[in-house]
PDB file of C-alpha atoms in Angstrom:
ATOM      1  CA  MET S   1      -1.492  17.320   8.468  1.00  0.00           C
ATOM      2  CA  ARG S   2      -1.932  21.105   8.402  1.00  0.00           C
ATOM      3  CA  ARG S   3      -4.020  22.529   5.582  1.00  0.00           C
ATOM      4  CA  ARG S   4      -1.158  24.787   4.399  1.00  0.00           C
ATOM      5  CA  ALA S   5       1.260  21.842   4.299  1.00  0.00           C
ATOM      6  CA  PHE S   6      -1.280  19.726   2.452  1.00  0.00           C
ATOM      7  CA  ILE S   7      -1.891  22.391  -0.206  1.00  0.00           C
ATOM      8  CA  THR S   8       1.859  22.792  -0.686  1.00  0.00           C
ATOM      9  CA  LEU S   9       2.207  19.034  -1.059  1.00  0.00           C
ATOM     10  CA  LEU S  10      -0.467  18.901  -3.745  1.00  0.00           C
ATOM     11  CA  GLY S  11       1.449  21.459  -5.766  1.00  0.00           C
ATOM     12  CA  GLY S  12      -0.246  22.599  -8.927  1.00  0.00           C
ATOM     13  CA  ALA S  13      -3.538  20.890  -8.101  1.00  0.00           C
ATOM     14  CA  ALA S  14      -4.366  23.594  -5.536  1.00  0.00           C
ATOM     15  CA  THR S  15      -4.310  26.210  -8.300  1.00  0.00           C
ATOM     16  CA  TRP S  16      -6.859  24.429 -10.503  1.00  0.00           C
ATOM     17  CA  PRO S  17     -10.350  24.944  -9.018  1.00  0.00           C
ATOM     18  CA  LEU S  18     -13.188  23.039 -10.648  1.00  0.00           C
ATOM     19  CA  ALA S  19     -14.684  26.130 -12.259  1.00  0.00           C
ATOM     20  CA  ALA S  20     -11.424  26.874 -14.042  1.00  0.00           C
ATOM     21  CA  ARG S  21     -11.164  23.297 -15.207  1.00  0.00           C
ATOM     22  CA  THR S  22     -14.676  23.410 -16.650  1.00  0.00           C
ATOM     23  CA  GLN S  23     -13.760  26.501 -18.657  1.00  0.00           C
ATOM     24  CA  HIS S  24     -10.656  24.755 -20.000  1.00  0.00           C
ATOM     25  CA  SER S  25     -12.470  21.653 -21.227  1.00  0.00           C
ATOM     26  CA  ALA S  26      -9.469  20.641 -23.328  1.00  0.00           C
ATOM     27  CA  ILE S  27      -7.601  19.846 -20.117  1.00  0.00           C
ATOM     28  CA  PRO S  28      -8.494  16.414 -18.748  1.00  0.00           C
ATOM     29  CA  VAL S  29      -9.031  16.034 -15.007  1.00  0.00           C
ATOM     30  CA  ILE S  30      -7.812  12.967 -13.103  1.00  0.00           C
ATOM     31  CA  GLY S  31      -9.738  12.073  -9.966  1.00  0.00           C
ATOM     32  CA  PHE S  32      -7.095  10.776  -7.559  1.00  0.00           C
ATOM     33  CA  LEU S  33      -8.653   8.534  -4.880  1.00  0.00           C
ATOM     34  CA  ASP S  34      -6.361   7.221  -2.171  1.00  0.00           C
ATOM     35  CA  ALA S  35      -6.521   5.863   1.349  1.00  0.00           C
ATOM     36  CA  THR S  36      -4.392   8.342   3.232  1.00  0.00           C
ATOM     37  CA  SER S  37      -2.219  11.440   3.013  1.00  0.00           C
ATOM     38  CA  ASP S  38       0.557   9.474   4.739  1.00  0.00           C
ATOM     39  CA  ASN S  39       3.701   9.491   2.565  1.00  0.00           C
ATOM     40  CA  LEU S  40       1.652  11.217  -0.122  1.00  0.00           C
ATOM     41  CA  ALA S  41       4.402  13.625  -1.219  1.00  0.00           C
ATOM     42  CA  GLU S  42       6.676  10.791  -2.358  1.00  0.00           C
ATOM     43  CA  HIS S  43       3.827   8.849  -3.939  1.00  0.00           C
ATOM     44  CA  LEU S  44       2.604  11.913  -5.837  1.00  0.00           C
ATOM     45  CA  ARG S  45       6.085  12.610  -7.212  1.00  0.00           C
ATOM     46  CA  ALA S  46       6.118   9.077  -8.554  1.00  0.00           C
ATOM     47  CA  PHE S  47       2.558   9.333  -9.961  1.00  0.00           C
ATOM     48  CA  ARG S  48       3.362  12.624 -11.662  1.00  0.00           C
ATOM     49  CA  GLY S  49       6.569  11.088 -12.968  1.00  0.00           C
ATOM     50  CA  GLY S  50       4.529   8.319 -14.598  1.00  0.00           C
ATOM     51  CA  LEU S  51       2.210  10.884 -16.164  1.00  0.00           C
ATOM     52  CA  ALA S  52       5.245  12.773 -17.479  1.00  0.00           C
ATOM     53  CA  GLU S  53       6.404   9.615 -19.264  1.00  0.00           C
ATOM     54  CA  THR S  54       3.345  10.011 -21.501  1.00  0.00           C
ATOM     55  CA  GLY S  55       3.742  13.772 -21.924  1.00  0.00           C
ATOM     56  CA  HIS S  56       1.281  14.899 -19.233  1.00  0.00           C
ATOM     57  CA  VAL S  57       2.289  17.678 -16.844  1.00  0.00           C
ATOM     58  CA  GLU S  58      -0.049  18.745 -14.057  1.00  0.00           C
ATOM     59  CA  GLY S  59      -1.116  22.372 -14.409  1.00  0.00           C
ATOM     60  CA  GLN S  60      -0.208  22.469 -18.101  1.00  0.00           C
ATOM     61  CA  ASN S  61      -2.193  19.786 -19.922  1.00  0.00           C
ATOM     62  CA  VAL S  62      -3.780  17.810 -17.088  1.00  0.00           C
ATOM     63  CA  ALA S  63      -5.322  18.591 -13.686  1.00  0.00           C
ATOM     64  CA  ILE S  64      -5.683  16.356 -10.633  1.00  0.00           C
ATOM     65  CA  ASP S  65      -8.629  16.437  -8.221  1.00  0.00           C
ATOM     66  CA  PHE S  66      -7.736  14.741  -4.923  1.00  0.00           C
ATOM     67  CA  ARG S  67      -9.955  12.666  -2.598  1.00  0.00           C
ATOM     68  CA  LEU S  68      -8.362  11.045   0.467  1.00  0.00           C
ATOM     69  CA  ALA S  69     -10.123   8.667   2.867  1.00  0.00           C
ATOM     70  CA  GLU S  70      -7.566   9.229   5.676  1.00  0.00           C
ATOM     71  CA  GLY S  71      -7.627   5.563   6.649  1.00  0.00           C
ATOM     72  CA  GLN S  72     -11.435   5.332   6.809  1.00  0.00           C
ATOM     73  CA  LEU S  73     -12.173   2.718   4.166  1.00  0.00           C
ATOM     74  CA  ASP S  74     -15.931   3.199   4.466  1.00  0.00           C
ATOM     75  CA  ARG S  75     -15.534   6.687   2.969  1.00  0.00           C
ATOM     76  CA  PHE S  76     -14.439   5.361  -0.424  1.00  0.00           C
ATOM     77  CA  PRO S  77     -17.943   4.941  -1.944  1.00  0.00           C
ATOM     78  CA  SER S  78     -18.967   8.547  -1.236  1.00  0.00           C
ATOM     79  CA  LEU S  79     -15.601   9.920  -2.387  1.00  0.00           C
ATOM     80  CA  ALA S  80     -15.766   7.918  -5.620  1.00  0.00           C
ATOM     81  CA  ALA S  81     -19.361   9.014  -6.216  1.00  0.00           C
ATOM     82  CA  ASP S  82     -18.295  12.646  -5.787  1.00  0.00           C
ATOM     83  CA  LEU S  83     -15.610  12.265  -8.449  1.00  0.00           C
ATOM     84  CA  VAL S  84     -18.181  10.742 -10.810  1.00  0.00           C
ATOM     85  CA  ARG S  85     -20.555  13.664 -10.206  1.00  0.00           C
ATOM     86  CA  ARG S  86     -17.728  16.038 -11.090  1.00  0.00           C
ATOM     87  CA  GLN S  87     -17.318  14.167 -14.382  1.00  0.00           C
ATOM     88  CA  VAL S  88     -13.577  13.652 -14.142  1.00  0.00           C
ATOM     89  CA  SER S  89     -11.823  12.209 -17.192  1.00  0.00           C
ATOM     90  CA  LEU S  90     -10.269   9.288 -15.311  1.00  0.00           C
ATOM     91  CA  ILE S  91     -10.159   7.923 -11.763  1.00  0.00           C
ATOM     92  CA  ALA S  92      -6.769   6.803 -10.454  1.00  0.00           C
ATOM     93  CA  VAL S  93      -6.891   4.480  -7.434  1.00  0.00           C
ATOM     94  CA  PRO S  94      -3.344   3.384  -6.607  1.00  0.00           C
ATOM     95  CA  GLY S  95      -2.665   1.065  -3.706  1.00  0.00           C
ATOM     96  CA  SER S  96      -6.082   0.036  -2.391  1.00  0.00           C
ATOM     97  CA  ALA S  97      -8.489  -2.686  -3.501  1.00  0.00           C
ATOM     98  CA  ALA S  98     -11.273  -1.035  -1.467  1.00  0.00           C
ATOM     99  CA  ALA S  99     -10.799   2.227  -3.381  1.00  0.00           C
ATOM    100  CA  ALA S 100     -10.722   0.415  -6.741  1.00  0.00           C
ATOM    101  CA  LEU S 101     -13.922  -1.488  -5.927  1.00  0.00           C
ATOM    102  CA  ALA S 102     -15.643   1.729  -4.853  1.00  0.00           C
ATOM    103  CA  ALA S 103     -14.666   3.422  -8.108  1.00  0.00           C
ATOM    104  CA  LYS S 104     -15.793   0.422 -10.135  1.00  0.00           C
ATOM    105  CA  ALA S 105     -19.159   0.435  -8.361  1.00  0.00           C
ATOM    106  CA  ALA S 106     -19.570   4.183  -8.949  1.00  0.00           C
ATOM    107  CA  THR S 107     -19.105   4.180 -12.734  1.00  0.00           C
ATOM    108  CA  THR S 108     -19.078   1.869 -15.732  1.00  0.00           C
ATOM    109  CA  THR S 109     -18.026   4.577 -18.183  1.00  0.00           C
ATOM    110  CA  ILE S 110     -15.230   6.695 -16.647  1.00  0.00           C
ATOM    111  CA  PRO S 111     -11.875   4.907 -17.109  1.00  0.00           C
ATOM    112  CA  ILE S 112     -10.193   3.617 -13.939  1.00  0.00           C
ATOM    113  CA  ALA S 113      -6.450   3.030 -13.444  1.00  0.00           C
ATOM    114  CA  PHE S 114      -5.878   0.948 -10.304  1.00  0.00           C
ATOM    115  CA  GLY S 115      -3.093  -0.518  -8.224  1.00  0.00           C
ATOM    116  CA  VAL S 116      -4.255  -3.496  -6.149  1.00  0.00           C
ATOM    117  CA  PRO S 117      -2.497  -6.112  -4.003  1.00  0.00           C
ATOM    118  CA  GLU S 118      -5.085  -8.833  -4.666  1.00  0.00           C
ATOM    119  CA  ASP S 119      -6.044 -10.717  -7.814  1.00  0.00           C
ATOM    120  CA  PRO S 120      -8.096  -8.181  -9.838  1.00  0.00           C
ATOM    121  CA  VAL S 121     -10.044 -10.988 -11.536  1.00  0.00           C
ATOM    122  CA  LYS S 122     -11.158 -12.469  -8.210  1.00  0.00           C
ATOM    123  CA  LEU S 123     -12.026  -8.981  -7.008  1.00  0.00           C
ATOM    124  CA  GLY S 124     -14.279  -8.511 -10.044  1.00  0.00           C
ATOM    125  CA  LEU S 125     -12.373  -5.503 -11.349  1.00  0.00           C
ATOM    126  CA  VAL S 126     -11.502  -7.105 -14.693  1.00  0.00           C
ATOM    127  CA  ALA S 127     -12.621 -10.055 -16.802  1.00  0.00           C
ATOM    128  CA  SER S 128      -9.057 -11.286 -17.300  1.00  0.00           C
ATOM    129  CA  VAL S 129      -5.482 -10.106 -16.849  1.00  0.00           C
ATOM    130  CA  PRO S 130      -4.581  -9.902 -20.581  1.00  0.00           C
ATOM    131  CA  ARG S 131      -7.961  -8.429 -21.644  1.00  0.00           C
ATOM    132  CA  PRO S 132      -9.666  -6.540 -18.803  1.00  0.00           C
ATOM    133  CA  GLY S 133     -12.747  -5.996 -20.934  1.00  0.00           C
ATOM    134  CA  GLY S 134     -14.349  -3.117 -19.002  1.00  0.00           C
ATOM    135  CA  ASN S 135     -13.516   0.411 -17.894  1.00  0.00           C
ATOM    136  CA  ALA S 136     -10.720  -0.569 -15.474  1.00  0.00           C
ATOM    137  CA  THR S 137      -7.137  -1.753 -15.739  1.00  0.00           C
ATOM    138  CA  GLY S 138      -3.902  -1.174 -13.860  1.00  0.00           C
ATOM    139  CA  ILE S 139      -1.230  -2.787 -11.732  1.00  0.00           C
ATOM    140  CA  ASN S 140      -1.351  -5.954  -9.614  1.00  0.00           C
ATOM    141  CA  PHE S 141       1.451  -5.905  -7.048  1.00  0.00           C
ATOM    142  CA  PHE S 142       1.012  -9.338  -5.482  1.00  0.00           C
ATOM    143  CA  THR S 143       1.025  -8.487  -1.784  1.00  0.00           C
ATOM    144  CA  ALA S 144      -0.850 -11.669  -0.980  1.00  0.00           C
ATOM    145  CA  GLU S 145       1.464 -13.941  -2.943  1.00  0.00           C
ATOM    146  CA  VAL S 146       4.628 -12.696  -1.208  1.00  0.00           C
ATOM    147  CA  MET S 147       3.360 -13.178   2.345  1.00  0.00           C
ATOM    148  CA  ALA S 148       4.666 -16.746   2.585  1.00  0.00           C
ATOM    149  CA  LYS S 149       8.051 -15.582   1.298  1.00  0.00           C
ATOM    150  CA  ARG S 150       8.156 -12.817   3.925  1.00  0.00           C
ATOM    151  CA  LEU S 151       7.332 -15.367   6.619  1.00  0.00           C
ATOM    152  CA  GLY S 152      10.250 -17.514   5.495  1.00  0.00           C
ATOM    153  CA  LEU S 153      12.609 -14.538   5.542  1.00  0.00           C
ATOM    154  CA  LEU S 154      11.531 -13.669   9.093  1.00  0.00           C
ATOM    155  CA  ARG S 155      12.268 -17.261  10.098  1.00  0.00           C
ATOM    156  CA  GLU S 156      15.751 -16.968   8.567  1.00  0.00           C
ATOM    157  CA  LEU S 157      16.333 -13.779  10.509  1.00  0.00           C
ATOM    158  CA  VAL S 158      15.038 -15.282  13.763  1.00  0.00           C
ATOM    159  CA  PRO S 159      15.762 -19.021  13.368  1.00  0.00           C
ATOM    160  CA  ALA S 160      14.858 -19.873  16.979  1.00  0.00           C
ATOM    161  CA  ALA S 161      11.309 -18.505  16.553  1.00  0.00           C
ATOM    162  CA  ALA S 162       8.546 -21.060  17.072  1.00  0.00           C
ATOM    163  CA  ARG S 163       5.496 -18.912  17.929  1.00  0.00           C
ATOM    164  CA  LEU S 164       4.588 -15.949  15.723  1.00  0.00           C
ATOM    165  CA  ALA S 165       1.955 -13.281  16.199  1.00  0.00           C
ATOM    166  CA  VAL S 166       0.189 -12.049  13.045  1.00  0.00           C
ATOM    167  CA  LEU S 167      -1.471  -8.612  13.073  1.00  0.00           C
ATOM    168  CA  ILE S 168      -4.398  -8.125  10.682  1.00  0.00           C
ATOM    169  CA  ASN S 169      -6.972  -5.383  10.103  1.00  0.00           C
ATOM    170  CA  PRO S 170     -10.519  -6.840  10.236  1.00  0.00           C
ATOM    171  CA  ALA S 171     -11.909  -3.638   8.673  1.00  0.00           C
ATOM    172  CA  ASN S 172     -10.138  -4.569   5.436  1.00  0.00           C
ATOM    173  CA  VAL S 173     -12.734  -7.072   4.314  1.00  0.00           C
ATOM    174  CA  GLY S 174     -11.298 -10.217   2.787  1.00  0.00           C
ATOM    175  CA  ARG S 175      -7.704  -9.522   3.837  1.00  0.00           C
ATOM    176  CA  GLY S 176      -7.935 -11.555   7.051  1.00  0.00           C
ATOM    177  CA  PRO S 177      -9.079 -14.824   5.404  1.00  0.00           C
ATOM    178  CA  LEU S 178      -6.559 -14.276   2.599  1.00  0.00           C
ATOM    179  CA  THR S 179      -3.731 -13.743   5.089  1.00  0.00           C
ATOM    180  CA  ARG S 180      -4.645 -16.938   6.927  1.00  0.00           C
ATOM    181  CA  ALA S 181      -4.925 -18.884   3.677  1.00  0.00           C
ATOM    182  CA  GLU S 182      -1.457 -17.790   2.581  1.00  0.00           C
ATOM    183  CA  LEU S 183       0.370 -18.035   5.904  1.00  0.00           C
ATOM    184  CA  GLU S 184      -0.988 -21.152   7.586  1.00  0.00           C
ATOM    185  CA  PRO S 185       0.348 -23.670   5.007  1.00  0.00           C
ATOM    186  CA  ALA S 186       3.740 -21.901   4.940  1.00  0.00           C
ATOM    187  CA  ALA S 187       3.869 -21.873   8.728  1.00  0.00           C
ATOM    188  CA  GLY S 188       3.190 -25.607   8.794  1.00  0.00           C
ATOM    189  CA  VAL S 189       6.133 -26.255   6.482  1.00  0.00           C
ATOM    190  CA  LEU S 190       8.402 -24.074   8.632  1.00  0.00           C
ATOM    191  CA  GLY S 191       7.211 -25.621  11.883  1.00  0.00           C
ATOM    192  CA  LEU S 192       5.751 -22.338  13.165  1.00  0.00           C
ATOM    193  CA  ARG S 193       2.638 -21.789  15.279  1.00  0.00           C
ATOM    194  CA  LEU S 194       0.642 -18.669  14.411  1.00  0.00           C
ATOM    195  CA  GLN S 195      -1.609 -16.563  16.615  1.00  0.00           C
ATOM    196  CA  PHE S 196      -3.750 -13.919  14.887  1.00  0.00           C
ATOM    197  CA  TYR S 197      -4.519 -10.508  16.428  1.00  0.00           C
ATOM    198  CA  ASP S 198      -7.063  -7.970  15.103  1.00  0.00           C
ATOM    199  CA  ALA S 199      -6.548  -4.203  15.099  1.00  0.00           C
ATOM    200  CA  SER S 200      -8.335  -1.516  13.093  1.00  0.00           C
ATOM    201  CA  THR S 201      -7.810   1.535  15.378  1.00  0.00           C
ATOM    202  CA  ASN S 202      -4.936   3.048  17.340  1.00  0.00           C
ATOM    203  CA  GLN S 203      -6.515   1.809  20.557  1.00  0.00           C
ATOM    204  CA  GLU S 204      -6.831  -1.714  19.189  1.00  0.00           C
ATOM    205  CA  ILE S 205      -3.152  -1.696  18.206  1.00  0.00           C
ATOM    206  CA  ASP S 206      -2.267  -0.842  21.799  1.00  0.00           C
ATOM    207  CA  ALA S 207      -4.618  -3.566  23.056  1.00  0.00           C
ATOM    208  CA  ALA S 208      -3.093  -6.136  20.679  1.00  0.00           C
ATOM    209  CA  TYR S 209       0.386  -5.325  21.949  1.00  0.00           C
ATOM    210  CA  ALA S 210      -0.815  -5.637  25.530  1.00  0.00           C
ATOM    211  CA  ARG S 211      -1.910  -9.188  24.680  1.00  0.00           C
ATOM    212  CA  LEU S 212       1.393  -9.832  22.937  1.00  0.00           C
ATOM    213  CA  VAL S 213       3.335  -8.828  26.018  1.00  0.00           C
ATOM    214  CA  HIS S 214       1.299 -11.285  28.073  1.00  0.00           C
ATOM    215  CA  GLU S 215       1.458 -14.169  25.573  1.00  0.00           C
ATOM    216  CA  ARG S 216       5.110 -13.538  24.576  1.00  0.00           C
ATOM    217  CA  PRO S 217       5.408 -14.701  20.931  1.00  0.00           C
ATOM    218  CA  ASP S 218       8.890 -14.984  19.458  1.00  0.00           C
ATOM    219  CA  ALA S 219       8.273 -12.544  16.590  1.00  0.00           C
ATOM    220  CA  LEU S 220       5.568 -10.473  14.885  1.00  0.00           C
ATOM    221  CA  PHE S 221       4.293 -10.508  11.301  1.00  0.00           C
ATOM    222  CA  VAL S 222       2.381  -7.337  10.341  1.00  0.00           C
ATOM    223  CA  SER S 223       0.096  -7.959   7.365  1.00  0.00           C
ATOM    224  CA  SER S 224      -0.037  -5.576   4.428  1.00  0.00           C
ATOM    225  CA  ASP S 225      -2.584  -2.818   5.051  1.00  0.00           C
ATOM    226  CA  VAL S 226      -2.676   0.924   4.366  1.00  0.00           C
ATOM    227  CA  PHE S 227      -3.925   1.552   7.901  1.00  0.00           C
ATOM    228  CA  PHE S 228      -0.900  -0.215   9.394  1.00  0.00           C
ATOM    229  CA  THR S 229       1.428   1.688   7.077  1.00  0.00           C
ATOM    230  CA  SER S 230      -0.085   4.982   8.241  1.00  0.00           C
ATOM    231  CA  ARG S 231       0.446   3.873  11.876  1.00  0.00           C
ATOM    232  CA  ARG S 232       3.963   2.549  11.339  1.00  0.00           C
ATOM    233  CA  VAL S 233       5.574   4.812  13.947  1.00  0.00           C
ATOM    234  CA  GLN S 234       3.199   3.484  16.596  1.00  0.00           C
ATOM    235  CA  LEU S 235       3.766  -0.122  15.539  1.00  0.00           C
ATOM    236  CA  ILE S 236       7.558   0.226  15.393  1.00  0.00           C
ATOM    237  CA  SER S 237       7.719   2.024  18.756  1.00  0.00           C
ATOM    238  CA  LEU S 238       5.732  -0.749  20.434  1.00  0.00           C
ATOM    239  CA  ALA S 239       7.875  -3.445  18.824  1.00  0.00           C
ATOM    240  CA  ALA S 240      11.020  -1.703  20.033  1.00  0.00           C
ATOM    241  CA  ARG S 241       9.655  -1.169  23.542  1.00  0.00           C
ATOM    242  CA  HIS S 242       8.919  -4.873  23.886  1.00  0.00           C
ATOM    243  CA  ALA S 243      12.033  -6.061  21.985  1.00  0.00           C
ATOM    244  CA  LEU S 244       9.888  -7.929  19.469  1.00  0.00           C
ATOM    245  CA  PRO S 245      11.402  -8.777  16.050  1.00  0.00           C
ATOM    246  CA  ALA S 246       8.876  -7.857  13.360  1.00  0.00           C
ATOM    247  CA  ALA S 247       8.489  -8.216   9.591  1.00  0.00           C
ATOM    248  CA  TYR S 248       6.576  -5.688   7.499  1.00  0.00           C
ATOM    249  CA  SER S 249       5.307  -5.447   3.936  1.00  0.00           C
ATOM    250  CA  VAL S 250       6.889  -2.199   2.690  1.00  0.00           C
ATOM    251  CA  ARG S 251      10.190  -0.392   3.089  1.00  0.00           C
ATOM    252  CA  GLU S 252       8.632   2.648   4.793  1.00  0.00           C
ATOM    253  CA  PHE S 253       8.517   0.633   8.019  1.00  0.00           C
ATOM    254  CA  VAL S 254      12.227  -0.194   7.891  1.00  0.00           C
ATOM    255  CA  GLU S 255      13.172   3.389   7.023  1.00  0.00           C
ATOM    256  CA  ALA S 256      11.279   4.415  10.194  1.00  0.00           C
ATOM    257  CA  GLY S 257      13.188   1.901  12.357  1.00  0.00           C
ATOM    258  CA  GLY S 258      11.475  -1.434  11.720  1.00  0.00           C
ATOM    259  CA  LEU S 259      13.559  -4.591  11.491  1.00  0.00           C
ATOM    260  CA  MET S 260      12.822  -5.889   7.990  1.00  0.00           C
ATOM    261  CA  SER S 261      10.397  -5.718   5.079  1.00  0.00           C
ATOM    262  CA  TYR S 262       9.779  -7.734   1.961  1.00  0.00           C
ATOM    263  CA  GLY S 263       7.363  -6.683  -0.729  1.00  0.00           C
ATOM    264  CA  THR S 264       6.672  -4.449  -3.688  1.00  0.00           C
ATOM    265  CA  ASN S 265       8.278  -1.046  -4.102  1.00  0.00           C
ATOM    266  CA  ILE S 266       5.038   0.895  -3.575  1.00  0.00           C
ATOM    267  CA  THR S 267       6.474   4.178  -4.846  1.00  0.00           C
ATOM    268  CA  ASP S 268       7.294   2.598  -8.207  1.00  0.00           C
ATOM    269  CA  MET S 269       3.778   1.145  -8.340  1.00  0.00           C
ATOM    270  CA  TYR S 270       2.391   4.707  -8.135  1.00  0.00           C
ATOM    271  CA  ARG S 271       4.652   5.634 -11.070  1.00  0.00           C
ATOM    272  CA  GLN S 272       3.234   2.739 -13.085  1.00  0.00           C
ATOM    273  CA  VAL S 273      -0.360   3.748 -12.294  1.00  0.00           C
ATOM    274  CA  GLY S 274       0.548   7.282 -13.416  1.00  0.00           C
ATOM    275  CA  ALA S 275       1.973   5.973 -16.679  1.00  0.00           C
ATOM    276  CA  TYR S 276      -1.148   3.886 -17.338  1.00  0.00           C
ATOM    277  CA  SER S 277      -3.336   6.899 -16.531  1.00  0.00           C
ATOM    278  CA  GLY S 278      -1.428   8.901 -19.120  1.00  0.00           C
ATOM    279  CA  ARG S 279      -1.796   6.215 -21.769  1.00  0.00           C
ATOM    280  CA  ILE S 280      -5.552   6.084 -21.187  1.00  0.00           C
ATOM    281  CA  LEU S 281      -5.813   9.887 -21.419  1.00  0.00           C
ATOM    282  CA  LYS S 282      -4.008   9.673 -24.778  1.00  0.00           C
ATOM    283  CA  GLY S 283      -6.761   7.407 -26.121  1.00  0.00           C
ATOM    284  CA  GLU S 284      -5.913   3.821 -25.224  1.00  0.00           C
ATOM    285  CA  LYS S 285      -8.849   1.792 -23.885  1.00  0.00           C
ATOM    286  CA  PRO S 286      -8.742   0.153 -20.422  1.00  0.00           C
ATOM    287  CA  ALA S 287     -10.520  -2.845 -21.904  1.00  0.00           C
ATOM    288  CA  ASP S 288      -7.519  -3.498 -24.165  1.00  0.00           C
ATOM    289  CA  LEU S 289      -4.673  -2.632 -21.782  1.00  0.00           C
ATOM    290  CA  PRO S 290      -3.488  -5.764 -19.936  1.00  0.00           C
ATOM    291  CA  VAL S 291      -3.157  -5.650 -16.166  1.00  0.00           C
ATOM    292  CA  LEU S 292       0.576  -5.316 -15.438  1.00  0.00           C
ATOM    293  CA  GLN S 293       1.889  -7.765 -12.863  1.00  0.00           C
ATOM    294  CA  VAL S 294       4.771  -6.550 -10.735  1.00  0.00           C
ATOM    295  CA  SER S 295       7.572  -9.108 -10.670  1.00  0.00           C
ATOM    296  CA  LYS S 296      10.256  -7.199  -8.731  1.00  0.00           C
ATOM    297  CA  PHE S 297      10.208  -7.293  -4.947  1.00  0.00           C
ATOM    298  CA  GLU S 298      12.649  -5.858  -2.443  1.00  0.00           C
ATOM    299  CA  LEU S 299      14.112  -7.066   0.837  1.00  0.00           C
ATOM    300  CA  VAL S 300      15.154  -4.248   3.197  1.00  0.00           C
ATOM    301  CA  ILE S 301      16.902  -4.844   6.532  1.00  0.00           C
ATOM    302  CA  ASN S 302      17.656  -2.330   9.272  1.00  0.00           C
ATOM    303  CA  LEU S 303      20.976  -3.469  10.693  1.00  0.00           C
ATOM    304  CA  GLN S 304      20.896  -0.973  13.541  1.00  0.00           C
ATOM    305  CA  THR S 305      17.525  -2.325  14.715  1.00  0.00           C
ATOM    306  CA  ALA S 306      18.861  -5.867  14.441  1.00  0.00           C
ATOM    307  CA  LYS S 307      21.783  -4.929  16.696  1.00  0.00           C
ATOM    308  CA  LEU S 308      19.432  -3.355  19.258  1.00  0.00           C
ATOM    309  CA  LEU S 309      17.427  -6.608  19.267  1.00  0.00           C
ATOM    310  CA  ARG S 310      20.694  -8.593  19.558  1.00  0.00           C
ATOM    311  CA  ILE S 311      19.978 -10.373  16.288  1.00  0.00           C
ATOM    312  CA  ASP S 312      22.924 -11.554  14.208  1.00  0.00           C
ATOM    313  CA  VAL S 313      21.755 -11.230  10.630  1.00  0.00           C
ATOM    314  CA  PRO S 314      23.004 -14.217   8.589  1.00  0.00           C
ATOM    315  CA  PRO S 315      25.586 -13.074   6.014  1.00  0.00           C
ATOM    316  CA  MET S 316      23.692 -14.861   3.219  1.00  0.00           C
ATOM    317  CA  LEU S 317      20.550 -12.934   4.091  1.00  0.00           C
ATOM    318  CA  LEU S 318      22.462  -9.646   4.090  1.00  0.00           C
ATOM    319  CA  ALA S 319      23.888 -10.497   0.685  1.00  0.00           C
ATOM    320  CA  ARG S 320      20.366 -11.048  -0.699  1.00  0.00           C
ATOM    321  CA  ALA S 321      19.005  -7.772   0.696  1.00  0.00           C
ATOM    322  CA  ASP S 322      18.222  -5.039  -1.814  1.00  0.00           C
ATOM    323  CA  GLU S 323      19.065  -2.465   0.824  1.00  0.00           C
ATOM    324  CA  VAL S 324      20.689  -2.570   4.245  1.00  0.00           C
ATOM    325  CA  ILE S 325      20.079   0.431   6.497  1.00  0.00           C
ATOM    326  CA  GLU S 326      22.984   0.990   8.873  1.00  0.00           C
TER     327      GLU S 326
END
């Protein structure tokens, strides 16, 4: 992304240098820590919308200081530490457990508003869902728990499938074992055989697809991961080139030409993290704000891609879809 485009995307934040913020101490500063600038414009609109629900408008009564890891998860600790050194009023970490854990490790006093796909109690972010008890609270959007459901939907879409490839990112510590734990029992019930493939770089994605072409699975399941979302054009292009039906975790894949997705509306999750950030800035304590658990998931199907793959989408599945892209 060009620097000029990135500054434009950030909007008012680019006009609020740290020195100016220090002089206007009445204006709280949110440290915004995220994995990537991919799709950031839409996510920021949603985050700012959530802030606006609590009366906070960037550039008027709140400022935002951005830190983006650009897909390099090992950068989160240093980025979080930098925000702590700058004494921001709150750290918002939507969409990444690794970012939330880095923020939690960096401070026990600055409030944290997170959005995580895993159980925040098991991660150690909070003491409990109803009473977090520390300096962090936020949104749990259940990516892990919906994986088995997504697998079943892929089977409905491709009923003849018997062998499925599963793509995971080994750099996302803990996600691989969790994906296996969720998918293997569901695959057994559905009579599916799974083969797992690792990829954490562009080159490894290409290498994984080279293996797929040789081993010829019937379909592909791409696990939820911010790195994969940022590389969705590459993943979708390879799936199309090799005529491989694939299921993804978020709608952004399907909007870019992927076959189907089932999962949380990530954009709305950013709005919810923004709203919680605003409530904390108004004086509510993270320790007393329960972790919100997303209960609404969306099924999106790209009918044009299905036709190119010569897949007849069952009418009942189309009727259940939240959106059909034609």
